[in-house]
PDB file of C-alpha atoms in Angstrom:
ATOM      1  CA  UNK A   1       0.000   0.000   0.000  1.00  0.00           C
ATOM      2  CA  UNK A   2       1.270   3.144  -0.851  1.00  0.00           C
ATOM      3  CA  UNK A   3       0.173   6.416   0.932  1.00  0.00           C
ATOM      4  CA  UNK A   4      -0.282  10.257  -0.614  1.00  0.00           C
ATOM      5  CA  UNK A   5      -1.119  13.906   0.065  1.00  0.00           C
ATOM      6  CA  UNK A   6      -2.837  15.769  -2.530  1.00  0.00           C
ATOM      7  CA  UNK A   7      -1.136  19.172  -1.315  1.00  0.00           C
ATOM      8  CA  UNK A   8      -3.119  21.754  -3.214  1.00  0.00           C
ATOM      9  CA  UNK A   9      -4.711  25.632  -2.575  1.00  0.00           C
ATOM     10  CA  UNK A  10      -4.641  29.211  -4.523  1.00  0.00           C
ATOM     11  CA  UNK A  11      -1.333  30.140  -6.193  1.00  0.00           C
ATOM     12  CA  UNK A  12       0.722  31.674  -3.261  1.00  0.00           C
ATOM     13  CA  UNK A  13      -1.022  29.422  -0.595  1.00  0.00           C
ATOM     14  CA  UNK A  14       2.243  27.955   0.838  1.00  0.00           C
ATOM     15  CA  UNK A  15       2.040  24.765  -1.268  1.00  0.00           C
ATOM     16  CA  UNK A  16       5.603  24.266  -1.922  1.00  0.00           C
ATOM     17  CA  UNK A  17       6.732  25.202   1.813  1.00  0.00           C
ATOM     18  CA  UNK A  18       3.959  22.899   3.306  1.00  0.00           C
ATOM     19  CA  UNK A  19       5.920  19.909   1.125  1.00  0.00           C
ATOM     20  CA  UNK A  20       9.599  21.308   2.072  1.00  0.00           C
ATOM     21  CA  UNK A  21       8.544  21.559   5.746  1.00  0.00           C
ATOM     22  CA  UNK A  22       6.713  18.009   5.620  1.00  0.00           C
ATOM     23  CA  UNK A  23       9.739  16.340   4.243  1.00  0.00           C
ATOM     24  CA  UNK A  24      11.977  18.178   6.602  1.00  0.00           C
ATOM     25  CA  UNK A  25      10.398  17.448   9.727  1.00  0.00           C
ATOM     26  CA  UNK A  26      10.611  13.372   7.985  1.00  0.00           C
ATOM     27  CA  UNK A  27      13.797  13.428   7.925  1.00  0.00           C
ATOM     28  CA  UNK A  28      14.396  14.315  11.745  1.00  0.00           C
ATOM     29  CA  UNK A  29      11.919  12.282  12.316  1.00  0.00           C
ATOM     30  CA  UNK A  30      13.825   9.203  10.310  1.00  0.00           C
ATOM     31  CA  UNK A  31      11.064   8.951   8.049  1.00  0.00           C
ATOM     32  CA  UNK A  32      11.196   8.750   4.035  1.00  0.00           C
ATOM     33  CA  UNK A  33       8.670  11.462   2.415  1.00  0.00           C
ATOM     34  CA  UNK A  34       9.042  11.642  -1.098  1.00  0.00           C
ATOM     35  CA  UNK A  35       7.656  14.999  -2.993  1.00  0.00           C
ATOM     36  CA  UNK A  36       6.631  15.236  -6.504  1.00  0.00           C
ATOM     37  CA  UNK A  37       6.215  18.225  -8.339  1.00  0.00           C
ATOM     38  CA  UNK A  38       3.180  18.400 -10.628  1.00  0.00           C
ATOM     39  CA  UNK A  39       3.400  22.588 -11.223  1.00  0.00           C
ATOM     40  CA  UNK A  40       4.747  22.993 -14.717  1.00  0.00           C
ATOM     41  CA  UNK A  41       5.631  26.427 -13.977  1.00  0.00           C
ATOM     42  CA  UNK A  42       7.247  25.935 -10.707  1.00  0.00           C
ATOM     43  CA  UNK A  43      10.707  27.828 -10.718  1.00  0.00           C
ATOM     44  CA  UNK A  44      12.397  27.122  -7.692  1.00  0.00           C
ATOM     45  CA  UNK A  45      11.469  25.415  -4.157  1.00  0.00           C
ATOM     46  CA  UNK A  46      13.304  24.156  -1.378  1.00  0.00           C
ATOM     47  CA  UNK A  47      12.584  20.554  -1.399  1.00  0.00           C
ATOM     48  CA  UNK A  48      14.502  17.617  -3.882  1.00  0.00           C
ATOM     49  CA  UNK A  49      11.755  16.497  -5.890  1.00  0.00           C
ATOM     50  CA  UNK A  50      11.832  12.624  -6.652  1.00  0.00           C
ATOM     51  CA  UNK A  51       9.735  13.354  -9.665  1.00  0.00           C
ATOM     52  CA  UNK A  52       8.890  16.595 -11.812  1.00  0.00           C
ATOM     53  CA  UNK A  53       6.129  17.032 -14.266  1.00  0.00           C
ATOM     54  CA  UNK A  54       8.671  19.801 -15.846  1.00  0.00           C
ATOM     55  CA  UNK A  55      10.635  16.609 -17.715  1.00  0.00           C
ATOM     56  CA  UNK A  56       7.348  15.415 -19.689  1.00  0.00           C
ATOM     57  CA  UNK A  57       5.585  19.306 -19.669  1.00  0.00           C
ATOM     58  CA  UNK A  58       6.633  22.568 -19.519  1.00  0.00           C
ATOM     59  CA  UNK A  59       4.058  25.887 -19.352  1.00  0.00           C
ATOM     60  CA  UNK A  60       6.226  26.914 -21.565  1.00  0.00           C
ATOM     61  CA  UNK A  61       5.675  24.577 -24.065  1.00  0.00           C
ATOM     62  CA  UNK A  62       1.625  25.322 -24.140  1.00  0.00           C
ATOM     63  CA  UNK A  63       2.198  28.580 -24.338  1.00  0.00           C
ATOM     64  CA  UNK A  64       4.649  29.134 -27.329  1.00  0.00           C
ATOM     65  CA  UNK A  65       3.455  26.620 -29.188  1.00  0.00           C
ATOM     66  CA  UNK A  66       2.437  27.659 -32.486  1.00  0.00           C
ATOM     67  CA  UNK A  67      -1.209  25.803 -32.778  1.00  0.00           C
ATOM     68  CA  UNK A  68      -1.666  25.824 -29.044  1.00  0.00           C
ATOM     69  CA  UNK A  69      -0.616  29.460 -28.018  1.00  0.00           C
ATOM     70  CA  UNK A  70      -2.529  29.074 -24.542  1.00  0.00           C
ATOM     71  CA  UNK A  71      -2.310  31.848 -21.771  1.00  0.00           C
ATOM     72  CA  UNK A  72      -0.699  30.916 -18.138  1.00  0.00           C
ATOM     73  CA  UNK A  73      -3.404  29.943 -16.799  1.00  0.00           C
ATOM     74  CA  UNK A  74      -5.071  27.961 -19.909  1.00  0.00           C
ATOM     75  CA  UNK A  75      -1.540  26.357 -20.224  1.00  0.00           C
ATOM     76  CA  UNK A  76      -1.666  25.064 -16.734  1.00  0.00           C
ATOM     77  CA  UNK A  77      -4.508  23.076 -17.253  1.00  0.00           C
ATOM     78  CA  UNK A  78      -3.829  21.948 -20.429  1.00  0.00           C
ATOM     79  CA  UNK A  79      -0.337  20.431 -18.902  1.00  0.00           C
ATOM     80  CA  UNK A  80      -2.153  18.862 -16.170  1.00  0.00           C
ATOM     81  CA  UNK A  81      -4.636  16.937 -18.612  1.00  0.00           C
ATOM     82  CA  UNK A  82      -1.496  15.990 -20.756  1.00  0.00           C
ATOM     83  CA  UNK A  83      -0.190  14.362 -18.188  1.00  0.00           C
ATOM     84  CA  UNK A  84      -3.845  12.633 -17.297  1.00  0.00           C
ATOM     85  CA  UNK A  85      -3.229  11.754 -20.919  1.00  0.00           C
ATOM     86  CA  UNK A  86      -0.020  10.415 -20.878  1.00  0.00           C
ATOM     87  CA  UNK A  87      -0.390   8.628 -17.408  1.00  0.00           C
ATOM     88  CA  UNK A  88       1.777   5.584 -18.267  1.00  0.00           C
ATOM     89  CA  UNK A  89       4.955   7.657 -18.086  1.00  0.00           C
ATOM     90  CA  UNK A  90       3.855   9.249 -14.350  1.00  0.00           C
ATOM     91  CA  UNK A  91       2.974   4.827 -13.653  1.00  0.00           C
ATOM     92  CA  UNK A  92       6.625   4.162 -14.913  1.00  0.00           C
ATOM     93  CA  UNK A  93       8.526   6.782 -13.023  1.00  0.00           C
ATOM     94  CA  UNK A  94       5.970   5.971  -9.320  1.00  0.00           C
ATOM     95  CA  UNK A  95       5.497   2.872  -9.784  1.00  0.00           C
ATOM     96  CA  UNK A  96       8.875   1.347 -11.197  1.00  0.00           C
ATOM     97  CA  UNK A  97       7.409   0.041 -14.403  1.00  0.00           C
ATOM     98  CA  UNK A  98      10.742  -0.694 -16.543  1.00  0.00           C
ATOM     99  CA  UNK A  99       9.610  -3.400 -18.421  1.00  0.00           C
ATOM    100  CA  UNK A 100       8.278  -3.605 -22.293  1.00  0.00           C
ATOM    101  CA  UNK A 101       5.626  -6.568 -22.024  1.00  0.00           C
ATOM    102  CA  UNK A 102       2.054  -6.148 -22.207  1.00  0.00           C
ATOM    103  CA  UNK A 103       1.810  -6.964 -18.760  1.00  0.00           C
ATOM    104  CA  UNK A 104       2.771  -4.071 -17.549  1.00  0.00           C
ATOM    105  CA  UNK A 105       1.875  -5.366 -13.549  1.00  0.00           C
ATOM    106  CA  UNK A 106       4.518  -7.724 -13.562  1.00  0.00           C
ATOM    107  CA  UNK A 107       7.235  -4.805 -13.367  1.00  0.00           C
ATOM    108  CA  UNK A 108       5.346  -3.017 -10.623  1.00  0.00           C
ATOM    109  CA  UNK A 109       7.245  -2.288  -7.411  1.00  0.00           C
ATOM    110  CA  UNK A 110       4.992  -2.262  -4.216  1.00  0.00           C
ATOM    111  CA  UNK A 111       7.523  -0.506  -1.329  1.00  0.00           C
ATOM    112  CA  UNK A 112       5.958  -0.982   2.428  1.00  0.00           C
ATOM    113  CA  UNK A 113       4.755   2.721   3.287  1.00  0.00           C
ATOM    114  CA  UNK A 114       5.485   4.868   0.361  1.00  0.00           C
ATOM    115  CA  UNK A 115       4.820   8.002   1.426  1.00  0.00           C
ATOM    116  CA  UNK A 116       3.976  10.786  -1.350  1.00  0.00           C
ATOM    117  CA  UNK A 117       3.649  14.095  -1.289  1.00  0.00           C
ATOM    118  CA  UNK A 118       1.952  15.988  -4.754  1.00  0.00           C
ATOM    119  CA  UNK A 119       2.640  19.430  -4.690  1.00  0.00           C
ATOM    120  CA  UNK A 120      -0.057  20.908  -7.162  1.00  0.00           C
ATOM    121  CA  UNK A 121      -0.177  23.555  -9.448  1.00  0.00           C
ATOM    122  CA  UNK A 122      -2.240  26.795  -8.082  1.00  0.00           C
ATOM    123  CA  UNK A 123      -4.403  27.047 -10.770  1.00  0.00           C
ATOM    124  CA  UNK A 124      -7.878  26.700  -8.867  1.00  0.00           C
ATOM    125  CA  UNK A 125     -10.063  25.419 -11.097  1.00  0.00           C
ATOM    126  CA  UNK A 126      -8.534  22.456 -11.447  1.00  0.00           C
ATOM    127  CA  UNK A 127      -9.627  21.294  -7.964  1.00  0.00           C
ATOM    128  CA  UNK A 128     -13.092  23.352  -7.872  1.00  0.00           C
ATOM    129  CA  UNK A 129     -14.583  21.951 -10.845  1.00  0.00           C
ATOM    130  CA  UNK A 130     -12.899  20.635 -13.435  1.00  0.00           C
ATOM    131  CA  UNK A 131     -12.415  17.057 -13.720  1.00  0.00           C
ATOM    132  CA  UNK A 132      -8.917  17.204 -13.904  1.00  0.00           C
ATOM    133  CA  UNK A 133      -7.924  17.107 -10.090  1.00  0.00           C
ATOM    134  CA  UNK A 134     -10.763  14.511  -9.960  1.00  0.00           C
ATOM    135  CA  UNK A 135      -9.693  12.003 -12.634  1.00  0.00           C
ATOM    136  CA  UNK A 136      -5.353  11.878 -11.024  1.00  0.00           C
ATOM    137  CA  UNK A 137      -6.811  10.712  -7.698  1.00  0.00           C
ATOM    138  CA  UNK A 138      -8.833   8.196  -9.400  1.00  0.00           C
ATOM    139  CA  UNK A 139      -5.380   7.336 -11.435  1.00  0.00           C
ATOM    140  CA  UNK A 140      -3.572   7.655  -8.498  1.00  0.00           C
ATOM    141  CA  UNK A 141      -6.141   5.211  -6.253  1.00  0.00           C
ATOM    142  CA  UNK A 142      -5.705   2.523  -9.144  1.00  0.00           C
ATOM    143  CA  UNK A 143      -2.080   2.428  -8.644  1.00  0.00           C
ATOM    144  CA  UNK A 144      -2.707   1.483  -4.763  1.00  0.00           C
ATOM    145  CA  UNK A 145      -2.421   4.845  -3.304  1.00  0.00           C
ATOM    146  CA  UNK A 146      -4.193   5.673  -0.348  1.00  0.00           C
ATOM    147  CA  UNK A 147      -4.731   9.691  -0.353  1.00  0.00           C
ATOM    148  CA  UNK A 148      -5.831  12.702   1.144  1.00  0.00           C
ATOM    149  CA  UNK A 149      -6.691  16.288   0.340  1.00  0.00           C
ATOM    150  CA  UNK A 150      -4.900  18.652   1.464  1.00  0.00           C
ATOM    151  CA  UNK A 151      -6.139  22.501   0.997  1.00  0.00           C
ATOM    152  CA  UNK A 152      -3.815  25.265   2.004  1.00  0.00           C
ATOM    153  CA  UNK A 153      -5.659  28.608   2.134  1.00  0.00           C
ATOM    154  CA  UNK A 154      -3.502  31.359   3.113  1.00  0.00           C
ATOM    155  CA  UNK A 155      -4.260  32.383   6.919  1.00  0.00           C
ATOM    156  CA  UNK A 156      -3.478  36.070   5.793  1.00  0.00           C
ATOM    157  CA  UNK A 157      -6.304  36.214   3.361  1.00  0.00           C
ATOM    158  CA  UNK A 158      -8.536  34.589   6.084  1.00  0.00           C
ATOM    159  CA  UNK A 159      -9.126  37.460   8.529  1.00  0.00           C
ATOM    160  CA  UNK A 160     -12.383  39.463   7.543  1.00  0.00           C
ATOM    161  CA  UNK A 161     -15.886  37.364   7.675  1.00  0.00           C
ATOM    162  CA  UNK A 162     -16.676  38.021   3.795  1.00  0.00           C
ATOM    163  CA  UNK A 163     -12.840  36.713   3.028  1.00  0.00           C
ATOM    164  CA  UNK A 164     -13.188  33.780   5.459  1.00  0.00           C
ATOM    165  CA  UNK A 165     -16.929  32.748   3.876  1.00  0.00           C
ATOM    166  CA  UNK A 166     -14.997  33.053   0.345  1.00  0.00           C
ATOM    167  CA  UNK A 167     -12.398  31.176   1.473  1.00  0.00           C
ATOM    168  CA  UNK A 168     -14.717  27.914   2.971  1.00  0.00           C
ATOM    169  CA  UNK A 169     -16.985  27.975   0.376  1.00  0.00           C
ATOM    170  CA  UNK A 170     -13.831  27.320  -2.082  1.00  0.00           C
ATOM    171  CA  UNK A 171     -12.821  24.759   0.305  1.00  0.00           C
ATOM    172  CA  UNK A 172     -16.084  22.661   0.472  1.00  0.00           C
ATOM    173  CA  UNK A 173     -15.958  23.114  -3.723  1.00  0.00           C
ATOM    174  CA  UNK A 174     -13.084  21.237  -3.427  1.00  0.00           C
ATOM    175  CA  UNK A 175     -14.020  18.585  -0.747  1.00  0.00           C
ATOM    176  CA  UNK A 176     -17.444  17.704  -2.802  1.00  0.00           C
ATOM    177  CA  UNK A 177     -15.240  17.619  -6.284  1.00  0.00           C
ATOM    178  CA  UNK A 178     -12.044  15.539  -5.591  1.00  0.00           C
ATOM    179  CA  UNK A 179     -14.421  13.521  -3.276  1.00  0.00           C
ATOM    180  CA  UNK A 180     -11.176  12.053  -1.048  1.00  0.00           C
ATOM    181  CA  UNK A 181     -10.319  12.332   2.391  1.00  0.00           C
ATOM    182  CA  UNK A 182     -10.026  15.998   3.329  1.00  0.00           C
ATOM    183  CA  UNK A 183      -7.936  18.526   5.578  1.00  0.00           C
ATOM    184  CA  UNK A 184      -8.037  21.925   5.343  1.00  0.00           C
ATOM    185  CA  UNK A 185      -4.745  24.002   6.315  1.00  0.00           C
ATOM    186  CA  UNK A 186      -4.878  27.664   7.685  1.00  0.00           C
ATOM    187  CA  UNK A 187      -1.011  28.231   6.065  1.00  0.00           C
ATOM    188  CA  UNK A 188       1.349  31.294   7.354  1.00  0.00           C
ATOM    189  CA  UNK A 189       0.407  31.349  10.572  1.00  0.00           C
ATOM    190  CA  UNK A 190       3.972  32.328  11.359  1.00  0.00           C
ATOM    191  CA  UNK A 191       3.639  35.587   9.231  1.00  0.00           C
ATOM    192  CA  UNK A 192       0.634  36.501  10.988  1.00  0.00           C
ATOM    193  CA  UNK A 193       1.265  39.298  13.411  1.00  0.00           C
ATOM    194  CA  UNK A 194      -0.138  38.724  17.036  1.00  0.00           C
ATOM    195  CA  UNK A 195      -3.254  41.080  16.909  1.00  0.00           C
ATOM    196  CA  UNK A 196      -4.236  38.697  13.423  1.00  0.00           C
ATOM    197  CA  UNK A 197      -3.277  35.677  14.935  1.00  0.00           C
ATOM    198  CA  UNK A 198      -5.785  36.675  18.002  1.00  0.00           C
ATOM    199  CA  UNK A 199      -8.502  37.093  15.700  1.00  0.00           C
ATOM    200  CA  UNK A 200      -8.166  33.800  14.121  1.00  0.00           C
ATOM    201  CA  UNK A 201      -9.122  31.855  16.854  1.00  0.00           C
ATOM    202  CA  UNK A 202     -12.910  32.843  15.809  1.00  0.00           C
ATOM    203  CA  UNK A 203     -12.394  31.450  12.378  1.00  0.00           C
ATOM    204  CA  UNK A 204     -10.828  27.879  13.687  1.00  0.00           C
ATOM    205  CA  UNK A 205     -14.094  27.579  15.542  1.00  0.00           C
ATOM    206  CA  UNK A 206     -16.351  29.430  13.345  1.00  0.00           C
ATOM    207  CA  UNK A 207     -20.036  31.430  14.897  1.00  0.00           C
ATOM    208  CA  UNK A 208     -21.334  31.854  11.828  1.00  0.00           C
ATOM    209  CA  UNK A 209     -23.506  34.676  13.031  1.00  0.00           C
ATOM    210  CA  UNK A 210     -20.689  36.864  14.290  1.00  0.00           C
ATOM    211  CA  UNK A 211     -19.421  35.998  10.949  1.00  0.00           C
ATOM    212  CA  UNK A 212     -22.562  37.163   9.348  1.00  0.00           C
ATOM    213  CA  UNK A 213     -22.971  40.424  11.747  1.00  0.00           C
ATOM    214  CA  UNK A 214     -19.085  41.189   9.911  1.00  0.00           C
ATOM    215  CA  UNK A 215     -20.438  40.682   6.430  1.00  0.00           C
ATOM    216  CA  UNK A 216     -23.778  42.322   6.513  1.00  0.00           C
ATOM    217  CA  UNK A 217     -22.814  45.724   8.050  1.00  0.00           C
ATOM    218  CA  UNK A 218     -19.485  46.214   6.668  1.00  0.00           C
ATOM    219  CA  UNK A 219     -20.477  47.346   3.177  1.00  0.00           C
ATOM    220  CA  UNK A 220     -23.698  48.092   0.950  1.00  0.00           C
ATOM    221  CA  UNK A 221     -23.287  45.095  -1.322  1.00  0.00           C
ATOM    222  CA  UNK A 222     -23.803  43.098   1.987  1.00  0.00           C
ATOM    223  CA  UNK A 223     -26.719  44.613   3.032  1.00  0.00           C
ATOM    224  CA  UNK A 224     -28.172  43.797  -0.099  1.00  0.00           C
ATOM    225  CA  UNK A 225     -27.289  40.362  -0.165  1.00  0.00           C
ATOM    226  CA  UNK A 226     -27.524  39.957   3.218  1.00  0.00           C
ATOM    227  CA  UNK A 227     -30.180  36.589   2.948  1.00  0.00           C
ATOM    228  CA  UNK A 228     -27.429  34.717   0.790  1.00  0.00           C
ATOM    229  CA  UNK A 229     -25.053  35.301   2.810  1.00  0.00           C
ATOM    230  CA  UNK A 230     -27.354  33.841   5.995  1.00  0.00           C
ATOM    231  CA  UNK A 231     -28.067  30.977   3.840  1.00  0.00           C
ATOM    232  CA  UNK A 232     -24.100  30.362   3.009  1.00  0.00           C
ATOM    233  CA  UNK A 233     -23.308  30.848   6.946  1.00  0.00           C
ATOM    234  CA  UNK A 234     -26.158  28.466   8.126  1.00  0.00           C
ATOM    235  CA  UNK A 235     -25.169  26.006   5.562  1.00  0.00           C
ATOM    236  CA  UNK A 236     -21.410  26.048   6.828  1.00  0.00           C
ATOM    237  CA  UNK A 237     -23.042  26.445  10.811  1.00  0.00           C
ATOM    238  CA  UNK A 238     -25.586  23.474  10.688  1.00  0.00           C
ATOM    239  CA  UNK A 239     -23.263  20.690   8.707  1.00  0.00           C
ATOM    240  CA  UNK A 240     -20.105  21.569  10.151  1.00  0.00           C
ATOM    241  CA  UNK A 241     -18.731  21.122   6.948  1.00  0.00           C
ATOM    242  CA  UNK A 242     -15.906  22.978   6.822  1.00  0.00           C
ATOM    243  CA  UNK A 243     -12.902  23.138   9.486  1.00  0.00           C
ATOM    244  CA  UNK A 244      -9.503  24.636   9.615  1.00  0.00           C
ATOM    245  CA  UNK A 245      -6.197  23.080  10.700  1.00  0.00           C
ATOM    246  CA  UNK A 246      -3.576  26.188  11.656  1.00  0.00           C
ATOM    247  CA  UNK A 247       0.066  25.360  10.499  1.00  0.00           C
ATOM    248  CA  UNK A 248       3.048  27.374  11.770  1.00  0.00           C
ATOM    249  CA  UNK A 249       6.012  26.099  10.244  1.00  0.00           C
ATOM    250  CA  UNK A 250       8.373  27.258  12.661  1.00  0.00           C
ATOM    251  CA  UNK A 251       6.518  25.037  15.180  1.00  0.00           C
ATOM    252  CA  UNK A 252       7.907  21.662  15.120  1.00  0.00           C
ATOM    253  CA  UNK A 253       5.046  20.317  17.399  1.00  0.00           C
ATOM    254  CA  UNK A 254       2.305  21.550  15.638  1.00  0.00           C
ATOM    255  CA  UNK A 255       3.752  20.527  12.037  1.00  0.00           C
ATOM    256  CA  UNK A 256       4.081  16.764  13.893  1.00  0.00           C
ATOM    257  CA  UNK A 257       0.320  17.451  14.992  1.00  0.00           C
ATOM    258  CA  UNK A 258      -1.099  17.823  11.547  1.00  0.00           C
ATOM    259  CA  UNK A 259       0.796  15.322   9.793  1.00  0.00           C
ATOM    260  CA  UNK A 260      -0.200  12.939  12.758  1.00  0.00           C
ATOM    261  CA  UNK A 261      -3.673  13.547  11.446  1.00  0.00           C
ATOM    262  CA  UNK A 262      -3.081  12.798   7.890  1.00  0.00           C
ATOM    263  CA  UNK A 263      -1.805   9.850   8.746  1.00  0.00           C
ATOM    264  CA  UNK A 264      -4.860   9.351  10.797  1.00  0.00           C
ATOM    265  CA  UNK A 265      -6.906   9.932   7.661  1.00  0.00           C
ATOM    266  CA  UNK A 266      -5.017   7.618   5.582  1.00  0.00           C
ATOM    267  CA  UNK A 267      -4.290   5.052   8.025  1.00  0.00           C
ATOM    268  CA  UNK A 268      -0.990   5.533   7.047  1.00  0.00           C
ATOM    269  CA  UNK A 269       0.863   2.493   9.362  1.00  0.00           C
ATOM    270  CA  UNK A 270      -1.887   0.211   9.900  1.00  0.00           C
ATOM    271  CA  UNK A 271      -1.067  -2.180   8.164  1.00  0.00           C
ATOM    272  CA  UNK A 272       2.936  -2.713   9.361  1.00  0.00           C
ATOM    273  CA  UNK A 273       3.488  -5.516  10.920  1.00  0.00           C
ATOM    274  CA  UNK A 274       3.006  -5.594  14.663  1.00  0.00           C
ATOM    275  CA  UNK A 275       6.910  -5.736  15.839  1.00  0.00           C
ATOM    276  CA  UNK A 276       7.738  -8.522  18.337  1.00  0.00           C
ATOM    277  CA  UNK A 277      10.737  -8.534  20.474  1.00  0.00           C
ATOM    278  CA  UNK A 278      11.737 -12.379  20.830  1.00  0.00           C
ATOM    279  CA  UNK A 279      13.559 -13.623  24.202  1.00  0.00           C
ATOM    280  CA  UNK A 280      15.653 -16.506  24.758  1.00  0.00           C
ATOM    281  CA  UNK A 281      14.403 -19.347  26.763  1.00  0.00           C
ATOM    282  CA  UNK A 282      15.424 -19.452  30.464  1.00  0.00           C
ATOM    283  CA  UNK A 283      18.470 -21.838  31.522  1.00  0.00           C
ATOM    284  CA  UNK A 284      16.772 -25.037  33.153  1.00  0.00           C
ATOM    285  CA  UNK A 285      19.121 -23.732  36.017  1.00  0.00           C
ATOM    286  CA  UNK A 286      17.148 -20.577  36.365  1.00  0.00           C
ATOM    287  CA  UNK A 287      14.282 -22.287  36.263  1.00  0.00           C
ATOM    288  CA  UNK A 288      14.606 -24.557  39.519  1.00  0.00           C
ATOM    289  CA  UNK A 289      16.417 -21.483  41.038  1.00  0.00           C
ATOM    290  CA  UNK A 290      13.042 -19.810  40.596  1.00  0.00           C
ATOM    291  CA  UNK A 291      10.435 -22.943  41.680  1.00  0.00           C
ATOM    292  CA  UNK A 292      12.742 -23.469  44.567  1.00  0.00           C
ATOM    293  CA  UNK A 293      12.026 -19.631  45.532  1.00  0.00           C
ATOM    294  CA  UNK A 294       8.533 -19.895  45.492  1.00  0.00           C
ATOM    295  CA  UNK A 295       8.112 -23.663  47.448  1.00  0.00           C
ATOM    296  CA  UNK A 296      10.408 -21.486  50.441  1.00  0.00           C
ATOM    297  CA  UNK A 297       7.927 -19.074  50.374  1.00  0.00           C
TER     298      UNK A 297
END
C-alpha cells in the first residue's frame, strides 16, 4: 500500500513550503517522504523532488506553441490533462514500471509505506470543478495509493468574515469535487502578526452569526445580499462542513500534529506488521532457582 497527500490551494497558498517543511520534519523524524512536483511552472522550491512534471511538460511549451498558443493559466490546465493523458509515463517513473511486455503489472514495485507528497499547481479550477484534479486521484487510487486532500488557504487572506466565507466555500468546492479524504490548512500562521493571529481563533471555531454580523454591516453590497449570505453561513453552521487546521512552520510540534492527522486519515501504518521482540528461553538452572524460591515461600 502506498500512501499520498494531494497538497493543493490558490497560487501563493504555501504549497511548496507545506511539502519542504513536511519532508523536513521526515527526515528528523527518520522517516522517508518523497515529494513530486506536478506545477509545470514551478521555478524554484526548497525541497529535492523525486519526480517533476517539468521533464514530460513545460508551461512553456503550451504557451509558445504555435497551434496551441494558450495563456498561463489555460496552459496550466492543459499540462495537467497531458499528463492525465499520458499517465503511463507518471505509472513508470511511481510505480517502477521498466519493463516492455504487455503486462505491464509484472514490473510493478509495491515498497511498504510509500509516502507521497503531490505538490499541485495553483491554478484553482482544477480542484473546484474541473475534472482534472478529480480524474489523477482516481489514477492515483488505481495504482494502490491511499490519499488525502490537502487545501492550504492562506491564513493572511482569512481574517475578515466576507474573506473567510470566500475562502470555505472554495474549500467545500473542493471537498465535494475531488471527493477524497479531506484537511483543510490555515497556512502562514507564522507571518501573521499577534493582533491577526488573536482574531483567528474565531475562524478555527467558526459562529457563523458573528461571521454574518461582519459581512452584513461592513459594506452596501452586503446589506443587499444579506439573505445569501445567511443561507451560506447556516449552511457552513448546521453541517459543520468545513474546518480549519492552523500550520506554523516554525513550530515543530504543531507541524508533527497535523501530519499525525493525515496519517490518521489515511491510516498511514496500519497495516505494518506488529513488531515482536523475541527472548531466549530461560536456563533449566534458572528455572529450579526460581520454583525453589517460590516452594520457600
Amino acid at each position: 500500500m502506498r500512501y499520498g497527500q494531494l497538497v493543493m490551494g490558490p497560487a501563493g497558498s504555501g504549497k511548496s513550503t507545506y511539502c519542504a517543511t513536511m519532508q523536513r520534519h521526515g527526515f528528523d523524524d527518520k522517516r522517508v517522504i518523497k515529494v513530486v512536483n506536478l506545477d509545470p511552472a514551478a521555478e524554484h522550491f526548497d525541497y529535492q523532488p523525486f519526480l517533476d512534471i517539468r521533464d514530460l511538460i513545460q508551461l512553456d511549451d503550451a504557451m509558445e506553441d504555435e497551434e496551441l498558443r494558450y495563456g498561463p493559466n489555460g496552459g496550466l490546465i492543459f499540462c495537467i490533462e497531458y499528463l492525465i493523458e499520458h499517465s503511463d509515463w507518471l505509472r513508470d517513473q511511481l510505480c517502477g514500471v521498466g519493463s516492455d511486455d504487455e503486462d505491464d503489472t509484472t514490473g510493478i514495485e509495491e515498497p511498504d509505506d510509500d509516502y507521497v507528497l503531490f505538490d499541485m499547481p495553483g491554478q484553482i479550477e482544477l480542484y473546484t470543478h474541473l475534472k482534472a484534479g478529480n480524474s489523477l486521484a482516481r489514477l492515483l487510487e488505481s495504482w494502490n495509493f491511499r490519499l488525502c486532500s490537502v487545501f492550504l488557504v492562506d491564513s493572511q487572506f482569512m481574517i475578515d468574515g466576507a474573506k473567510f466565507l470566500s475562502g470555505t466555500m472554495a474549500a467545500l468546492s473542493v471537498m465535494a469535487n475531488m471527493e477524497l479524504p479531506h484537511v483543510n490548512v490555515l497556512s502562514k500562521m507564522d507571518l501573521l502578526s499577534k493582533g491577526h493571529r488573536g482574531q483567528m481563533d474565531k475562524y478555527l471555531d467558526p459562529d457563523a452569526h458573528a461571521l454574518l454580523g461582519e459581512v452584513t454591516n461592513e459594506s452596501a453590497w452586503g446589506r443587499k445580499y444579506r439573505k445569501l449570505s445567511e443561507t451560506i453561513g447556516m449552511l457552513i453552521e448546521d453541517f459543520s462542513l468545513v474546518r480549519f487546521t492552523p500550520l506554523n512552520i516554525n513550530d515543530e510540534e504543531n507541524v508533527a500534529d497535523l501530519l499525525l492527522m493525515i496519517d490518521n486519515v489515511i491510516q498511514y501504518g496500519e497495516d505494518a506488521d506488529v513488531k515482536v521482540r523475541d527472548f531466549d528461553p530461560p536456563e533449566p538452572d534458572e528455572v529450579e532457582d526460581d520454583s525453589r524460591h517460590y516452594q520457600d515461600d
